[in-house]
Structures are given as structure tokens and as C-alpha cells.
XYZ file of C-alpha atoms in Angstrom:
543
model
C -8.507 17.718 -28.486
C -11.567 16.621 -30.977
C -10.571 15.567 -34.217
C -13.149 16.075 -37.144
C -12.545 14.078 -40.801
C -13.865 12.809 -44.174
C -13.689 8.804 -44.904
C -12.062 8.937 -48.256
C -14.177 6.454 -50.496
C -14.314 6.804 -54.147
C -18.198 5.067 -53.265
C -20.351 7.659 -52.866
C -21.827 7.414 -49.354
C -21.301 3.744 -48.745
C -23.780 3.021 -46.258
C -26.846 3.409 -48.162
C -25.293 0.694 -49.955
C -24.236 -1.475 -47.288
C -27.517 -1.263 -45.578
C -29.518 -1.861 -49.143
C -27.035 -4.781 -50.653
C -26.804 -6.885 -47.508
C -30.289 -6.357 -46.043
C -31.668 -9.847 -46.274
C -28.438 -11.068 -44.612
C -28.007 -8.204 -41.620
C -27.611 -10.585 -39.035
C -24.267 -11.040 -40.158
C -23.037 -7.939 -38.914
C -22.845 -9.559 -35.165
C -20.379 -12.840 -36.224
C -18.506 -9.972 -38.380
C -18.110 -7.696 -35.247
C -17.417 -10.700 -32.643
C -15.352 -12.572 -35.307
C -12.860 -8.891 -34.888
C -13.024 -9.129 -31.308
C -11.878 -12.881 -31.078
C -8.868 -11.951 -33.525
C -7.351 -9.145 -31.154
C -8.213 -11.373 -28.147
C -6.110 -13.908 -30.040
C -3.428 -11.537 -31.060
C -2.989 -10.661 -27.306
C -2.552 -14.207 -26.464
C -0.215 -14.568 -29.160
C 1.826 -12.309 -28.125
C 1.707 -13.168 -23.982
C 2.735 -16.644 -25.420
C 5.764 -15.089 -26.714
C 6.459 -13.100 -23.769
C 5.905 -9.853 -25.494
C 3.541 -8.210 -22.598
C 4.801 -7.635 -19.209
C 1.874 -7.331 -17.403
C -0.540 -10.560 -16.870
C -3.226 -10.388 -19.481
C -5.694 -11.397 -17.473
C -9.735 -12.202 -18.149
C -10.650 -12.209 -21.804
C -13.645 -13.036 -22.282
C -15.747 -11.184 -25.120
C -18.911 -9.528 -23.917
C -21.994 -8.394 -25.305
C -24.538 -6.599 -23.739
C -27.986 -4.231 -24.453
C -29.331 -1.798 -23.059
C -32.824 -1.022 -24.437
C -33.279 2.467 -22.449
C -30.117 3.794 -24.554
C -30.849 1.769 -27.533
C -27.156 0.421 -27.948
C -25.794 -3.193 -28.154
C -22.436 -3.621 -27.392
C -19.772 -5.816 -28.552
C -16.796 -5.610 -25.769
C -13.433 -7.544 -25.900
C -10.208 -7.233 -23.955
C -7.445 -7.728 -26.838
C -4.683 -5.445 -28.116
C -6.849 -2.495 -28.775
C -5.845 0.477 -31.085
C -4.263 3.416 -30.930
C -5.269 7.052 -32.384
C -3.140 6.219 -35.537
C -4.321 2.239 -35.675
C -7.653 3.824 -35.884
C -7.167 6.171 -38.480
C -5.244 3.155 -40.387
C -7.550 0.579 -39.420
C -10.916 2.047 -39.216
C -10.635 4.843 -41.429
C -8.459 3.381 -43.755
C -7.898 -0.446 -44.563
C -11.305 -1.309 -42.886
C -13.326 0.498 -45.385
C -11.821 0.231 -48.163
C -11.765 -3.740 -47.826
C -16.004 -2.903 -46.801
C -16.171 -1.293 -50.461
C -14.112 -3.814 -52.381
C -16.584 -6.309 -50.823
C -19.828 -4.953 -51.761
C -18.282 -4.305 -55.551
C -17.311 -7.819 -55.537
C -21.064 -8.785 -54.948
C -23.193 -6.040 -56.258
C -23.563 -8.172 -59.451
C -24.278 -11.632 -58.154
C -26.986 -12.837 -60.486
C -28.321 -15.327 -58.772
C -29.389 -13.813 -55.786
C -28.228 -16.093 -53.409
C -27.894 -15.341 -49.688
C -24.279 -14.556 -48.916
C -24.698 -15.115 -45.669
C -21.703 -17.366 -45.763
C -19.180 -14.278 -47.102
C -16.723 -12.698 -44.446
C -15.205 -9.950 -45.900
C -17.256 -6.781 -44.725
C -15.851 -6.342 -41.161
C -16.197 -3.681 -39.005
C -18.501 -2.056 -41.204
C -21.317 -4.431 -40.938
C -22.257 -2.557 -38.166
C -23.977 0.032 -39.985
C -26.479 -2.346 -41.651
C -27.982 -1.742 -38.720
C -26.985 0.637 -36.334
C -27.671 4.568 -37.102
C -24.170 5.601 -35.621
C -21.912 3.718 -34.436
C -19.108 4.466 -31.448
C -15.576 2.630 -31.001
C -13.992 3.500 -27.216
C -10.530 1.711 -27.277
C -7.309 1.425 -25.576
C -4.114 0.068 -26.858
C -1.815 -2.525 -24.800
C 0.510 -0.107 -25.625
C 1.285 2.437 -23.537
C -0.741 5.469 -25.110
C -4.187 7.292 -24.424
C -7.821 6.002 -25.024
C -9.177 6.971 -28.491
C -13.550 7.317 -29.044
C -14.202 7.165 -32.574
C -17.880 8.123 -33.605
C -19.175 8.092 -37.253
C -23.123 8.668 -37.883
C -23.383 7.002 -41.603
C -22.264 9.560 -43.044
C -18.566 10.096 -44.913
C -17.850 12.157 -42.004
C -16.157 10.667 -38.654
C -14.931 12.124 -35.554
C -12.109 10.887 -32.777
C -11.213 11.614 -29.475
C -9.336 11.206 -26.465
C -11.615 8.663 -24.223
C -11.555 7.868 -20.465
C -11.681 4.346 -21.305
C -9.308 2.488 -18.535
C -9.183 -0.972 -19.326
C -7.449 -2.561 -22.288
C -9.740 -3.342 -25.085
C -12.106 -2.449 -27.491
C -15.759 -1.540 -27.278
C -18.201 -1.365 -30.351
C -21.569 0.538 -29.401
C -24.146 0.310 -32.151
C -26.974 2.728 -31.870
C -30.263 0.831 -32.754
C -33.035 3.016 -33.742
C -34.520 1.899 -37.216
C -38.110 0.199 -36.266
C -36.630 -2.530 -38.871
C -33.552 -2.890 -36.332
C -35.028 -2.914 -33.537
C -35.123 -6.798 -33.610
C -31.793 -6.908 -31.990
C -32.055 -4.956 -29.349
C -34.259 -8.471 -27.880
C -32.152 -10.409 -25.898
C -33.921 -13.842 -27.726
C -32.540 -12.787 -31.049
C -29.073 -11.912 -29.961
C -28.864 -14.915 -27.633
C -29.584 -16.759 -30.948
C -27.405 -15.361 -32.845
C -24.321 -15.680 -30.660
C -25.769 -19.514 -30.485
C -25.572 -19.533 -34.146
C -22.502 -18.207 -35.011
C -20.237 -18.234 -32.455
C -21.037 -21.651 -30.691
C -17.237 -22.882 -30.708
C -15.548 -19.553 -31.247
C -12.236 -20.121 -29.143
C -12.709 -17.069 -26.528
C -15.596 -17.506 -23.874
C -18.541 -15.055 -25.232
C -20.795 -13.602 -22.399
C -23.876 -12.514 -22.765
C -25.257 -11.403 -19.598
C -26.416 -14.237 -16.817
C -28.067 -17.218 -16.684
C -31.399 -17.092 -15.378
C -32.231 -17.377 -11.568
C -34.695 -18.811 -10.269
C -36.968 -16.988 -7.744
C -36.182 -19.379 -4.996
C -32.448 -19.148 -5.947
C -32.721 -15.862 -5.224
C -34.127 -16.266 -2.158
C -31.264 -18.803 -1.027
C -29.272 -16.155 -1.654
C -27.868 -17.729 -4.494
C -25.576 -15.481 -7.445
C -26.234 -15.580 -10.766
C -23.480 -17.860 -13.261
C -22.619 -15.847 -16.105
C -23.836 -16.713 -19.551
C -21.183 -18.091 -21.461
C -22.426 -18.890 -24.931
C -19.962 -21.114 -26.626
C -17.618 -23.909 -26.255
C -14.469 -22.711 -26.681
C -12.733 -26.339 -27.452
C -15.037 -28.278 -29.374
C -14.660 -31.995 -30.280
C -13.391 -31.633 -33.842
C -10.605 -28.742 -32.188
C -8.611 -31.944 -30.640
C -6.681 -35.199 -31.355
C -8.825 -38.321 -31.619
C -6.438 -40.016 -29.671
C -7.642 -37.554 -26.908
C -11.455 -38.202 -27.375
C -13.359 -41.167 -26.161
C -16.602 -42.837 -27.588
C -18.521 -40.777 -24.650
C -16.707 -37.499 -26.168
C -17.624 -38.295 -29.204
C -21.619 -39.129 -28.346
C -21.489 -35.872 -26.156
C -20.545 -33.730 -28.925
C -23.332 -35.173 -30.861
C -25.691 -34.316 -28.533
C -24.153 -30.767 -28.504
C -24.950 -30.471 -32.372
C -28.536 -32.182 -32.651
C -29.294 -32.526 -28.591
C -32.737 -34.612 -30.225
C -31.175 -37.245 -32.149
C -30.629 -40.366 -31.070
C -27.123 -41.806 -30.576
C -25.088 -42.025 -33.889
C -23.827 -45.561 -35.342
C -20.616 -44.425 -35.540
C -18.119 -41.357 -37.153
C -15.291 -40.364 -38.602
C -12.877 -37.193 -37.493
C -10.997 -35.243 -40.606
C -7.578 -34.007 -39.462
C -5.485 -32.607 -42.376
C -3.321 -29.814 -42.741
C -1.648 -30.571 -46.513
C -2.254 -29.726 -49.097
C -5.449 -28.266 -47.527
C -6.659 -27.402 -43.884
C -9.117 -29.534 -42.862
C -10.805 -30.743 -39.428
C -13.996 -32.309 -38.412
C -16.393 -35.137 -37.261
C -18.462 -36.777 -39.450
C -21.455 -38.943 -37.913
C -23.110 -41.478 -39.745
C -26.822 -41.400 -38.307
C -29.686 -43.743 -38.477
C -31.204 -43.685 -41.884
C -34.684 -44.812 -42.557
C -35.059 -47.118 -45.893
C -37.581 -44.872 -46.342
C -35.223 -42.474 -47.825
C -36.089 -39.753 -45.434
C -33.094 -37.227 -46.041
C -32.630 -34.374 -43.811
C -30.013 -31.652 -45.833
C -28.430 -29.211 -43.903
C -27.031 -31.197 -41.381
C -23.132 -31.259 -41.887
C -22.350 -27.672 -40.404
C -19.330 -26.040 -42.328
C -16.541 -23.667 -40.227
C -14.047 -21.634 -40.787
C -11.906 -21.609 -37.837
C -14.574 -22.352 -35.778
C -16.807 -19.303 -36.775
C -20.312 -20.606 -38.517
C -20.758 -19.831 -42.278
C -23.541 -22.415 -43.233
C -25.298 -25.594 -43.326
C -25.614 -25.439 -46.773
C -22.495 -26.815 -48.167
C -24.065 -28.761 -51.761
C -20.893 -27.249 -53.653
C -18.048 -28.700 -50.924
C -19.329 -32.254 -50.153
C -20.459 -34.878 -52.768
C -24.768 -34.472 -52.504
C -24.721 -38.125 -50.844
C -22.729 -37.081 -47.935
C -25.566 -34.672 -47.129
C -26.687 -37.626 -45.722
C -24.460 -37.402 -42.921
C -24.210 -35.316 -39.950
C -21.617 -33.108 -38.346
C -19.818 -30.454 -38.528
C -15.966 -29.880 -41.003
C -14.282 -26.851 -40.467
C -11.506 -25.552 -42.782
C -10.293 -21.449 -43.864
C -9.339 -22.663 -46.750
C -12.263 -23.062 -48.360
C -13.257 -19.916 -50.685
C -15.807 -18.191 -48.720
C -16.501 -14.367 -50.666
C -17.419 -16.189 -54.109
C -20.128 -17.687 -56.177
C -21.214 -21.059 -56.379
C -19.939 -21.939 -60.018
C -16.640 -20.470 -58.184
C -16.296 -22.908 -55.869
C -17.544 -25.620 -58.229
C -14.203 -25.710 -60.122
C -11.551 -24.575 -56.970
C -9.043 -27.003 -56.449
C -8.961 -27.028 -52.861
C -12.932 -27.722 -52.714
C -12.596 -30.388 -55.349
C -9.498 -31.692 -53.244
C -11.714 -31.708 -50.299
C -14.504 -33.372 -52.084
C -12.367 -36.157 -52.404
C -10.778 -36.932 -49.729
C -13.890 -36.890 -47.291
C -15.524 -39.359 -49.535
C -12.202 -41.239 -49.500
C -12.589 -40.937 -45.982
C -15.959 -42.150 -45.818
C -15.181 -44.965 -47.467
C -12.078 -46.016 -45.731
C -14.009 -46.459 -42.255
C -16.600 -48.222 -43.422
C -13.684 -50.082 -44.992
C -12.110 -50.665 -41.571
C -15.653 -50.988 -39.814
C -16.229 -53.896 -42.125
C -13.088 -55.905 -41.690
C -12.850 -55.379 -38.110
C -16.168 -56.896 -36.794
C -18.304 -57.968 -39.740
C -21.197 -59.304 -37.492
C -21.289 -55.607 -35.785
C -21.345 -54.292 -39.591
C -23.870 -56.586 -40.414
C -26.073 -55.404 -37.803
C -25.629 -51.586 -38.514
C -26.222 -52.788 -42.512
C -29.733 -51.819 -42.425
C -29.146 -48.386 -41.398
C -26.276 -47.069 -43.426
C -27.001 -49.228 -46.366
C -29.094 -46.335 -48.137
C -26.571 -43.790 -47.925
C -23.534 -46.593 -49.650
C -25.784 -47.552 -51.966
C -26.258 -43.482 -52.944
C -22.790 -43.108 -53.068
C -22.623 -46.336 -54.875
C -24.944 -44.815 -57.237
C -23.484 -41.319 -57.534
C -19.915 -41.767 -57.903
C -17.648 -44.402 -59.529
C -14.907 -44.005 -57.405
C -16.912 -44.454 -54.227
C -18.149 -47.452 -55.763
C -14.847 -48.578 -56.403
C -13.948 -48.468 -52.914
C -17.482 -49.568 -51.808
C -18.370 -52.715 -53.795
C -15.998 -55.127 -50.765
C -17.877 -54.205 -48.353
C -21.347 -53.640 -49.935
C -23.875 -56.465 -48.627
C -26.900 -57.857 -50.149
C -29.250 -59.468 -47.637
C -31.105 -62.035 -48.989
C -34.772 -62.899 -47.349
C -33.629 -65.663 -44.952
C -31.214 -62.309 -43.203
C -27.847 -63.625 -44.496
C -25.797 -60.775 -46.037
C -23.304 -61.452 -48.446
C -20.511 -59.497 -50.463
C -20.856 -58.626 -53.991
C -18.161 -61.632 -54.811
C -19.698 -63.906 -52.155
C -22.813 -63.588 -53.382
C -22.192 -64.010 -57.458
C -20.208 -67.221 -55.774
C -23.509 -68.500 -53.519
C -25.649 -68.647 -56.437
C -23.277 -69.654 -59.669
C -24.000 -73.611 -59.368
C -27.251 -73.326 -58.971
C -28.579 -69.853 -60.567
C -27.055 -70.142 -64.211
C -29.204 -70.023 -67.096
C -28.492 -71.719 -69.865
C -26.897 -69.141 -71.889
C -24.371 -68.747 -68.838
C -26.264 -65.869 -67.302
C -25.918 -65.392 -63.606
C -29.357 -65.020 -62.564
C -30.024 -63.106 -58.876
C -33.557 -63.339 -57.740
C -34.947 -60.614 -55.955
C -38.140 -59.767 -54.066
C -39.419 -55.574 -53.291
C -42.122 -57.000 -50.618
C -41.207 -60.127 -48.642
C -44.887 -60.858 -47.220
C -46.535 -59.655 -50.230
C -44.596 -61.803 -53.150
C -44.376 -64.679 -50.650
C -46.113 -67.041 -53.179
C -43.581 -66.453 -55.376
C -40.258 -66.287 -53.520
C -41.617 -69.529 -51.605
C -41.496 -71.270 -55.061
C -38.193 -69.633 -55.720
C -37.005 -71.659 -52.849
C -38.862 -74.901 -53.185
C -36.702 -74.620 -56.955
C -33.765 -74.190 -54.388
C -33.141 -70.881 -55.720
C -31.971 -68.027 -53.267
C -33.791 -64.659 -53.099
C -32.474 -61.348 -51.942
C -34.646 -58.478 -50.612
C -34.289 -55.629 -52.084
C -36.857 -53.138 -50.298
C -35.537 -49.715 -50.124
C -36.939 -47.063 -52.546
C -33.461 -46.747 -53.828
C -33.344 -50.360 -54.506
C -34.764 -50.056 -58.279
C -31.771 -47.912 -58.866
C -29.170 -49.577 -57.367
C -30.467 -52.978 -59.346
C -29.474 -51.478 -62.367
C -26.247 -50.066 -61.531
C -25.186 -53.369 -60.356
C -26.456 -54.863 -63.493
C -24.398 -52.312 -65.458
C -21.589 -53.388 -63.222
C -21.146 -57.013 -62.945
C -20.357 -58.982 -65.847
C -22.976 -61.467 -67.258
C -25.331 -61.034 -64.403
C -29.291 -60.116 -64.627
C -31.453 -59.210 -61.774
C -34.866 -60.099 -61.840
C -38.047 -59.796 -59.197
C -39.515 -63.187 -58.239
C -43.329 -62.234 -59.950
C -41.526 -61.252 -63.240
C -42.378 -64.135 -64.877
C -42.503 -68.027 -63.854
C -39.170 -69.609 -62.124
C -38.868 -71.960 -65.273
C -38.659 -68.289 -67.308
C -36.498 -66.467 -64.975
C -33.754 -68.708 -64.632
C -34.033 -70.861 -68.304
C -32.728 -74.163 -68.400
C -32.037 -76.522 -71.156
C -34.646 -79.103 -69.021
C -38.072 -79.171 -71.748
C -40.638 -79.910 -70.213
C -43.874 -81.482 -72.268
C -47.522 -80.210 -71.149
C -50.752 -82.751 -69.449
C -53.092 -81.245 -71.603
C -54.009 -81.859 -75.264
C -54.131 -78.804 -78.050
C -58.150 -78.890 -77.560
C -57.750 -78.408 -73.595
C -55.495 -75.632 -74.496
C -57.261 -74.029 -76.434
C -60.499 -74.017 -74.485
C -58.580 -73.135 -71.671
C -56.694 -70.210 -73.321
C -60.436 -68.819 -74.332
C -61.819 -69.194 -70.874
C -59.097 -66.823 -69.610
C -59.409 -64.400 -72.666
C -63.251 -63.891 -71.989
C -62.102 -64.005 -67.797
C -60.009 -60.685 -68.749
C -62.629 -58.725 -70.521
C -60.404 -58.178 -73.419
C -57.734 -56.086 -72.037
C -54.027 -55.703 -73.286
C -53.304 -58.766 -71.862
C -50.861 -61.703 -73.260
C -52.088 -65.031 -72.414
C -49.803 -67.819 -72.856
C -50.577 -72.006 -71.511
C -46.695 -73.751 -71.137
C -46.196 -76.220 -69.119
C -44.841 -75.335 -65.532
C -42.965 -76.652 -62.891
C -44.287 -78.627 -60.167
C -43.913 -76.247 -57.885
C -45.178 -73.164 -59.815
C -48.758 -71.206 -59.385
C -50.876 -73.074 -61.868
C -51.591 -69.192 -63.040
C -48.859 -66.555 -62.858
C -49.742 -62.579 -63.596
C -46.091 -61.411 -65.257
C -45.126 -57.840 -66.350
C -41.604 -57.268 -68.050
C -38.803 -56.717 -64.993
C -37.381 -53.389 -66.528
C -41.028 -52.030 -66.071
C -41.805 -52.723 -62.521
C -38.359 -51.081 -61.785
C -40.118 -47.976 -63.172
């Protein structure tokens, strides 16, 4: 017997609101429907593990299929299914009230940001793309199968169905021209790969491509399974080899070179957090590739925009973080003040610095070999976060033009005896262009001074940071002045020129520069200095 009814909601005709409000994010319907299918399957697996099922559960693969002739997209699971009473409860009442609550929460979002990272709309997200939705479901309990139908109005019909197997089929009838893309195999394949690549239940979308030669040879097409149900981050570090970590990295970034190293995150208190963060090779030109850390919630892809969840400097890393404790249904401003997000942010930062310190202590030569690739990240972190600076100062390396590496403390000790000026200020000399400033670095070396290589874009800022953190220490670029002025000593030099000769020489240079705004000074120089030096305030050079 067919039953007809009206869905009781306060919002008048909520379906147009769903379509209008979520128009830009309508692709999330597939993620929501598959998430529901996974939940139903995992509930069945849980009951089987407890011995509450009398029969074998068999294959539980979720299937997604397209019928272009009928204009339908179907998501089928072999989970617990629903009885007629459960359909009334979970579809007509609970699911709909959840959809209404979800929309009410987001209707006044001011910044108009994409809400693709928000869960909660569930089953009714299907109406973002479908003109009509059918449900065919049969419970694992002894009961009749049920068919439910709604065409986007508040009215529904429900009747017995002849479905024989346990589980639920959600059939979306898609007729609107704007949504016909969701009847294209390539589009659905891309969405399944994007959102469902690591879900814990196998998801099948048709069969794998079979060449004509294979067909002629009588080979049968293998099922096209979308996902890896046990990604590396869900396992214990002890279960994984270095090769396993690299293989997973290639799964995330197929065309990227191997990572330098990685950090496996696994926390269950005071918040839940798992994941793997990889250190890629970073160029000194500071070519930052954002959106390389993917956020998941219980293995469902949420977003690759993690600005509010991890410190900005961690965006230089690659990898995956998975946490059900990150509130996804709230605004960005709320995320910034959420206690769990702050704890996760702080924890990840500490784990990164701890890993770097461990690598430094365990194998310093290997760490020094990688320093060129990770120095930008470390310096950026130290500039951005005082706590990260404190944790990183023990392994942050300074490199000189002879390609020797020193910690900050080691370098201070190295130059203390020879590069302390008459005011007891420690002077660290550096070059931003080893070849272009060769004459100046040679003069420094001839005076017995050491010269650091600071040629990354970030180094101008990093030098300022070090000067603010280190007591009685200044960094001076080798071409900022003469050596005698860069590291002023008590030694007094006398000019070999008479006053008349000096005046003539000064006039000669003034006429040569043609009245430009420069100051010409004649001073006695060290025998190792160049006869003429053009100087500019070191601070101005860093601008």
C-alpha cells in the first residue's frame, strides 16, 4: 500500500533554498551521500564484530553508477538498510530537520566563503542537483523493503518495494541542464577521487578501461575501485617502512620528487589527530606552493585550505591531517578562537621542530646536506612564531662561503675572538651574492674574517630577527663599508697623502660623479682594502 505525506518543516519549501544557497558548492552532494553509505556499512561491520548478525555480511563495496538514458545517478550500499519506520524517522524527520538547521546556520554568512568544507546537510544535499530522488532500502532486520520518493516539494510517497538485498540505493533523477555534468563519467570519477580517495569502505565506479587487445584476448575488466581503504596515516609508524611513506607521498603527489623526510602524527588526547606531514625540497627563491596539506575528517576529504588550522609557515609542507575534532560547520573567525584548533596548531608546530631536532642530533652530516632545502622553512617558522624560534635555535644553521655549517651559538663562538669590535659588539659579516661581491669577501678573508652566505630572499628579514634576538651582535653586509669601518678596532691608521693631495683627490671624485647625492670621504685604509669603495647603509640594503 502506498503512503503519501507531507514533510513537516517550518521553512516554506526548503528545496529551492538548498539549491540557491549551495549553488556554488553543489558538488558536495556526492561526498554527503557516500559518507552516509560508509556510515551504514560501518555500522553493519560493527554489529557483525559484536556477533549481532546471524548471516555473513559478504561483500560491502559501495557502488556508484550512471544511467544516461534514464538520467539517473545511483549510490548503492550494502549496509544496515532501513525499515519503513526508520525511513519515516531518519528521512522525513531527523534528516530534514538537520538540513533545515544547517541552512539556517549558514544563511547569514557575511564573507560568502565557500562552505565546501562543511558537513551536515546529509541526504538532502541530493536535491541540490536532482529533480527527484528515490530511495530503495531493505533493513538487515526481518522486514519488507521500502521505496521512498520526493520530487523537491514538501510531499513524499512511500510504499513497499521488491528489493531483495540488504542495503540502500539512492537514485537521483537529474534533468536540469545546469546539473547534467553529474551524468558524465569523467566528472563523477574526479569527484570520487577528490572526496572519497581514502574512505574506509571500497567504492566502485564501473570497471577499469580494457583495451581492444585485452578484449580480443578474452580478458575481463577489473572493477574500478576508487579508494585506498587503509591509507598510511591510519596505520602505526611501526607498521610502515620508508618505502611505504614514499609510496603514499606519490599517491598524494604523483609528479613530485621524493620528500626529504616526514612526520607521522598520532594523537588521541586531548584531541584526535592523525596524519603525515612531508618536507619537500624548497627552492631558495621561496616559491611557496600553498594548498598542499589536505584536511580530512574520518578519512573524508574536507579541504586543502588549512590556513586557520595550521600555522602559515607550515603551509610549506605537504601531506595529510585528519581530525574529527576540528569544527567544520563554523565560520573562519570561530576557527581562529576554537580551543581544539589552537591545540592542534601548537601540537603540529612542536612535532615539526622536535622532528628537525631529532634529525639534527641523530645524523648532523645528513642534516647539513638537507639544510639548503629546508632552511627557508625553518627561517620562516622562526620569523613567524617565537616558540618555534626558541625550539629551533639549537639546530638552525648558518652557512659560510666555504660551505661550512654552524649553529647560531657555534658561530658566535667561532668569530668572537677576531670579529668583536672596539665597542665589544660581535660583528657577523655576510654576503648576499658570493660571486658579485667577491672583491669584498676576499678583503674580509684577507683580514682573517669569516663571511656568511645569506642569499635567500628571506635572509634580509632573518638577519633583522637575529639582531633582535642576540645580545650585542650585529650583521653587516661585506659591501656596506670598508673593513675598518665594518669591524672598527682601536687601531689608528695614518694617511700617506698630504692635506693638499687629499683635497685635490676629493675634488677629482666630486667632478667625476657629476653632482649626484653622494658623500665623498677620504680615509686611510687597510692594505688589503680596495682603493675605492662605494658604500650604502646596511639597513637600506636590506629593504
